[in-house]
Coordinates of C-alpha atoms (C1' of nucleotides) in Angstrom, one line a residue:
Chain A
M16 CA 6.9 -40.0 16.1
G17 CA 3.3 -39.2 15.4
T18 CA 2.2 -41.8 17.9
S19 CA 0.7 -40.9 21.2
K20 CA 2.3 -42.3 24.3
T21 CA -0.2 -44.2 26.4
E22 CA 2.0 -45.6 29.2
G23 CA 1.4 -43.5 32.3
F24 CA -2.1 -42.4 31.5
S25 CA -5.3 -43.8 32.9
K26 CA -7.7 -45.9 31.0
E27 CA -10.3 -43.2 31.3
Q28 CA -7.8 -40.6 29.9
I29 CA -7.0 -42.8 27.0
E30 CA -10.6 -43.6 26.2
L31 CA -11.6 -39.9 26.4
A32 CA -8.8 -39.1 24.0
A33 CA -9.9 -41.9 21.7
I34 CA -13.5 -40.6 21.7
T35 CA -12.6 -37.0 21.2
R36 CA -10.2 -38.1 18.5
A37 CA -13.1 -39.8 16.7
L38 CA -15.1 -36.6 16.9
A39 CA -12.2 -34.4 15.8
H40 CA -13.2 -33.8 12.2
P41 CA -16.0 -31.6 10.7
A42 CA -17.2 -34.5 8.6
R43 CA -17.5 -36.8 11.5
I44 CA -19.3 -34.2 13.5
A45 CA -21.6 -33.6 10.6
I46 CA -22.3 -37.3 10.1
L47 CA -23.3 -37.7 13.7
Q48 CA -25.5 -34.6 13.6
Y49 CA -27.1 -35.9 10.5
L50 CA -27.7 -39.3 11.9
A51 CA -29.1 -37.9 15.1
R52 CA -31.3 -35.5 13.2
V53 CA -32.9 -38.0 10.8
N54 CA -33.0 -40.4 13.7
A55 CA -33.0 -43.4 11.5
C56 CA -30.8 -45.8 9.7
I57 CA -29.7 -44.5 6.4
G58 CA -27.3 -45.4 3.7
G59 CA -25.6 -43.4 1.0
E60 CA -27.6 -40.3 1.5
I61 CA -24.8 -39.3 3.8
V62 CA -22.5 -39.1 0.8
E63 CA -24.9 -36.6 -0.9
A64 CA -25.2 -34.6 2.3
L65 CA -21.5 -34.0 2.7
P66 CA -19.0 -32.3 0.5
L67 CA -16.6 -35.3 0.3
A68 CA -16.1 -38.2 -1.9
Q69 CA -17.6 -41.5 -1.1
P70 CA -14.4 -43.3 -0.2
T71 CA -13.5 -40.5 2.2
I72 CA -16.9 -40.7 3.9
S73 CA -16.6 -44.5 4.1
R74 CA -13.4 -44.0 6.0
H75 CA -14.9 -41.5 8.4
L76 CA -17.8 -43.9 9.0
K77 CA -15.3 -46.6 9.8
E78 CA -13.7 -44.5 12.4
L79 CA -16.9 -43.6 14.1
K80 CA -17.8 -47.3 14.1
A81 CA -14.5 -48.1 15.6
V82 CA -15.3 -46.1 18.8
G83 CA -18.8 -47.5 18.8
L84 CA -20.7 -44.3 18.2
I85 CA -22.5 -45.6 15.2
K86 CA -23.3 -49.0 13.8
G87 CA -23.8 -50.2 10.3
E88 CA -26.3 -52.8 9.3
I89 CA -25.9 -54.4 5.9
D90 CA -29.2 -54.5 4.1
G91 CA -28.8 -56.1 0.8
V92 CA -26.7 -53.9 -1.4
R93 CA -26.6 -51.0 1.0
T94 CA -25.5 -50.4 4.5
N95 CA -27.7 -48.5 6.9
Y96 CA -25.9 -46.5 9.5
C97 CA -27.3 -45.2 12.7
I98 CA -26.2 -44.0 16.1
D99 CA -25.6 -46.5 18.7
R100 CA -27.8 -45.2 21.4
E101 CA -26.3 -47.1 24.2
R102 CA -22.8 -46.0 23.4
W103 CA -24.0 -42.5 22.7
E104 CA -25.4 -42.3 26.3
E105 CA -22.2 -43.8 27.7
V106 CA -20.1 -41.2 25.9
R107 CA -22.4 -38.4 26.9
R108 CA -21.9 -39.4 30.5
L109 CA -18.2 -39.7 30.1
M110 CA -17.9 -36.3 28.5
G111 CA -20.4 -34.8 31.0
G112 CA -18.3 -36.1 33.8
F113 CA -15.2 -34.6 32.3
F114 CA -16.7 -31.2 31.9
R115 CA -18.4 -31.3 35.2
T116 CA -15.1 -31.1 36.9
P117 CA -15.8 -28.1 39.1
V118 CA -13.8 -25.2 38.0
D119 CA -15.2 -22.9 40.5
E120 CA -13.4 -20.2 42.4
Q121 CA -9.8 -20.0 41.5
D122 CA -7.3 -18.1 43.5
C123 CA -5.4 -16.8 40.5
C124 CA -5.6 -15.8 36.9
Chain B
M222 CA -3.6 -34.7 2.1
G223 CA -3.6 -34.7 5.9
T224 CA -5.6 -31.5 5.8
S225 CA -9.3 -31.4 6.7
K226 CA -11.6 -29.9 4.3
T227 CA -13.6 -27.1 5.8
E228 CA -15.7 -25.7 2.9
G229 CA -19.2 -27.0 3.1
F230 CA -19.2 -27.4 6.9
S231 CA -20.8 -25.1 9.4
K232 CA -18.9 -22.9 11.7
E233 CA -20.2 -24.9 14.6
Q234 CA -19.1 -28.2 13.1
I235 CA -15.7 -26.8 12.5
E236 CA -15.4 -25.4 16.0
L237 CA -16.6 -28.6 17.6
A238 CA -14.0 -30.5 15.6
A239 CA -11.3 -28.1 16.6
I240 CA -12.3 -28.4 20.3
T241 CA -12.4 -32.2 20.3
R242 CA -9.2 -32.2 18.3
A243 CA -7.6 -30.3 21.1
L244 CA -8.8 -32.9 23.6
A245 CA -7.8 -35.8 21.5
H246 CA -4.7 -36.8 23.4
P247 CA -4.2 -38.5 26.7
A248 CA -1.7 -35.9 27.8
R249 CA -4.1 -33.0 27.1
I250 CA -6.9 -34.7 28.9
A251 CA -4.6 -35.3 31.8
I252 CA -3.4 -31.7 31.8
L253 CA -7.0 -30.4 32.0
Q254 CA -8.0 -32.9 34.7
Y255 CA -4.9 -31.9 36.6
L256 CA -5.6 -28.2 36.3
A257 CA -9.2 -28.7 37.2
R258 CA -8.3 -30.7 40.3
V259 CA -5.6 -28.5 41.7
N260 CA -7.9 -25.6 40.8
A261 CA -5.1 -23.2 40.7
C262 CA -2.4 -21.9 38.5
I263 CA 0.7 -23.9 38.5
G264 CA 3.8 -24.1 36.4
G265 CA 6.2 -26.9 35.8
E266 CA 4.6 -29.2 38.2
I267 CA 2.6 -30.4 35.2
V268 CA 5.8 -31.7 33.7
E269 CA 6.5 -33.8 36.8
A270 CA 3.0 -35.0 36.8
L271 CA 3.1 -36.4 33.3
P272 CA 5.2 -39.1 31.6
L273 CA 6.4 -36.7 28.9
A274 CA 9.4 -34.5 28.4
Q275 CA 9.1 -30.7 29.0
P276 CA 9.2 -29.6 25.3
T277 CA 6.4 -32.1 24.5
I278 CA 4.2 -30.8 27.3
S279 CA 4.9 -27.3 26.3
R280 CA 3.5 -28.1 22.9
H281 CA 0.4 -29.7 24.4
L282 CA -0.1 -26.7 26.6
K283 CA 0.1 -24.5 23.5
E284 CA -2.6 -26.4 21.8
L285 CA -4.9 -26.2 24.7
K286 CA -4.2 -22.5 24.9
A287 CA -4.9 -22.2 21.2
V288 CA -8.6 -23.3 21.6
G289 CA -8.8 -21.1 24.8
L290 CA -9.4 -23.9 27.3
I291 CA -6.4 -22.7 29.4
K292 CA -4.5 -19.6 29.8
G293 CA -0.9 -19.1 30.8
E294 CA 0.4 -16.2 32.9
I295 CA 4.0 -15.5 33.0
D296 CA 5.1 -15.0 36.6
G297 CA 8.7 -14.2 36.8
V298 CA 10.8 -17.1 35.6
R299 CA 7.8 -19.4 35.4
T300 CA 4.5 -19.7 33.8
N301 CA 1.3 -20.3 35.6
Y302 CA -1.4 -22.2 33.8
C303 CA -5.0 -22.5 34.7
I304 CA -8.3 -23.3 33.1
D305 CA -10.1 -20.5 31.5
R306 CA -13.4 -20.8 33.3
E307 CA -15.5 -18.8 30.8
R308 CA -14.3 -20.8 27.9
W309 CA -14.6 -24.0 29.8
E310 CA -18.3 -23.2 30.4
E311 CA -18.8 -22.3 26.8
V312 CA -17.3 -25.5 25.6
R313 CA -19.3 -27.5 28.1
R314 CA -22.4 -26.0 26.7
L315 CA -21.3 -26.7 23.2
M316 CA -20.5 -30.3 23.9
G317 CA -23.7 -30.6 25.9
G318 CA -25.7 -29.4 23.1
F319 CA -24.1 -31.8 20.7
F320 CA -24.7 -34.8 22.9
R321 CA -28.2 -33.7 23.8
T322 CA -29.3 -34.3 20.3
P323 CA -32.2 -36.6 21.1
V324 CA -31.4 -40.0 20.0
D325 CA -34.5 -41.4 21.3
E326 CA -36.7 -44.1 19.8
Q327 CA -35.4 -45.2 16.5
D328 CA -37.4 -47.2 14.1
C329 CA -34.6 -49.4 13.2
C330 CA -31.4 -51.1 14.2
Chain C
dT44 C1' -24.8 -64.8 -16.3
dT45 C1' -24.4 -60.1 -17.2
dC46 C1' -25.4 -55.6 -15.8
dT47 C1' -26.2 -52.2 -12.3
dA48 C1' -26.1 -50.0 -7.9
dT49 C1' -24.0 -49.4 -3.6
dT50 C1' -20.4 -49.6 -0.2
dA51 C1' -15.6 -50.9 1.0
dT52 C1' -10.7 -51.2 0.2
dT53 C1' -6.3 -50.0 -1.8
dG54 C1' -2.8 -47.1 -3.3
dC55 C1' -0.9 -43.1 -3.6
dA56 C1' 0.6 -38.0 -2.4
dA57 C1' 0.4 -34.2 0.7
dT58 C1' 0.1 -32.7 5.1
dA59 C1' -0.3 -32.9 10.1
dA60 C1' 0.9 -34.7 14.7
dT61 C1' 4.0 -36.6 18.3
dA62 C1' 8.2 -37.0 20.8
dG63 C1' 12.3 -35.5 22.7
dG64 C1' 17.2 -33.6 22.4
dA65 C1' 19.5 -29.3 21.7
dT66 C1' 19.1 -24.7 22.0
dT67 C1' 17.3 -20.3 22.9
dA68 C1' 14.8 -16.7 25.6
dA69 C1' 13.6 -14.4 29.6
dA70 C1' 13.6 -13.4 34.3
dT71 C1' 15.7 -13.8 38.9
dT72 C1' 19.6 -14.2 42.0
dG73 C1' 24.1 -13.5 43.7
Chain D
dC245 C1' 27.6 -9.1 34.8
dA246 C1' 27.5 -14.3 35.4
dA247 C1' 25.1 -18.1 36.9
dT248 C1' 20.7 -20.2 37.4
dT249 C1' 16.1 -21.4 36.6
dT250 C1' 12.2 -22.2 33.8
dA251 C1' 9.6 -22.3 29.7
dA252 C1' 9.4 -21.9 24.7
dT253 C1' 11.3 -22.8 20.3
dC254 C1' 14.0 -25.3 16.8
dC255 C1' 15.1 -29.4 14.7
dT256 C1' 14.7 -34.1 13.1
dA257 C1' 12.7 -38.7 12.9
dT258 C1' 8.7 -41.2 12.8
dT259 C1' 4.0 -42.2 12.4
dA260 C1' -0.8 -40.8 11.5
dT261 C1' -4.4 -38.5 8.9
dT262 C1' -6.9 -36.9 4.9
dG263 C1' -8.5 -37.0 0.3
dC264 C1' -9.5 -39.0 -4.0
dA265 C1' -9.0 -42.0 -8.1
dA266 C1' -9.1 -46.6 -9.1
dT267 C1' -10.6 -50.8 -8.0
dA268 C1' -12.8 -54.5 -5.6
dA269 C1' -16.7 -56.7 -3.4
dT270 C1' -21.5 -57.6 -2.7
dA271 C1' -26.2 -58.1 -3.8
dG272 C1' -30.0 -57.8 -6.6
dA273 C1' -32.2 -57.1 -11.4
dA274 C1' -32.6 -58.2 -16.1

DNA sequence: TTCTATTATTGCAATAATAGGATTAAATTG
DNA sequence: CAATTTAATCCTATTATTGCAATAATAGAA
């Protein structure tokens, strides 16, 4: 099928899956790290910073934008991308909550 | 292609992508939440807890096991799964580090 | 307008992922 | 051993993802 079933899962589970799905590629991780590091809106430098062709990076940027982690601002002939801080915080909290699930003393394994 | 390029990306980027990839499905999120909640090793109860068929869940378990987030212990005719606490902590730190990237004051957007 | 620079989209081809039925494997029980 | 139970594997159909070349779209410069 190739499609994930969603019926029967909670909204939070589906959103967590969507977010992690967006992160699930070295290029997208790299893009976010890059944007976070330069801490500014930049354009096509991303293409030069990654070992991928421009159309491919454009697709990755689109996916990151789709989950709201970054936003792109058209500035004349170029587009400046940067991290969406609000969403970033939101996602950080979501992920933090997920991993905070106390996995303390287990009575097995 | 369908295959992610890995040359040119750091080990950390590749691992983060692999981990998030493993989380990138509602069923796998649900499995981890379930295992964390019951805080114990259980077998086929997972199948009854999720809206998916047994073979499908078996596959999801395999993927989670592949990144080390869970471990399965064969106990007679059944298999007991539980969260690998050490790895869980490790991943928590990794993800925490990623999201901690200071996205503070930006001079744009 | 024409040329240039920059980003987005489209159109493939190759590969991966998802789902579940059928089957197999392994261990326990009678 | 035969029957049962449980999980894993095999198989197939379907859809998604990835990558890049080619092309389009957009805005500004000449």
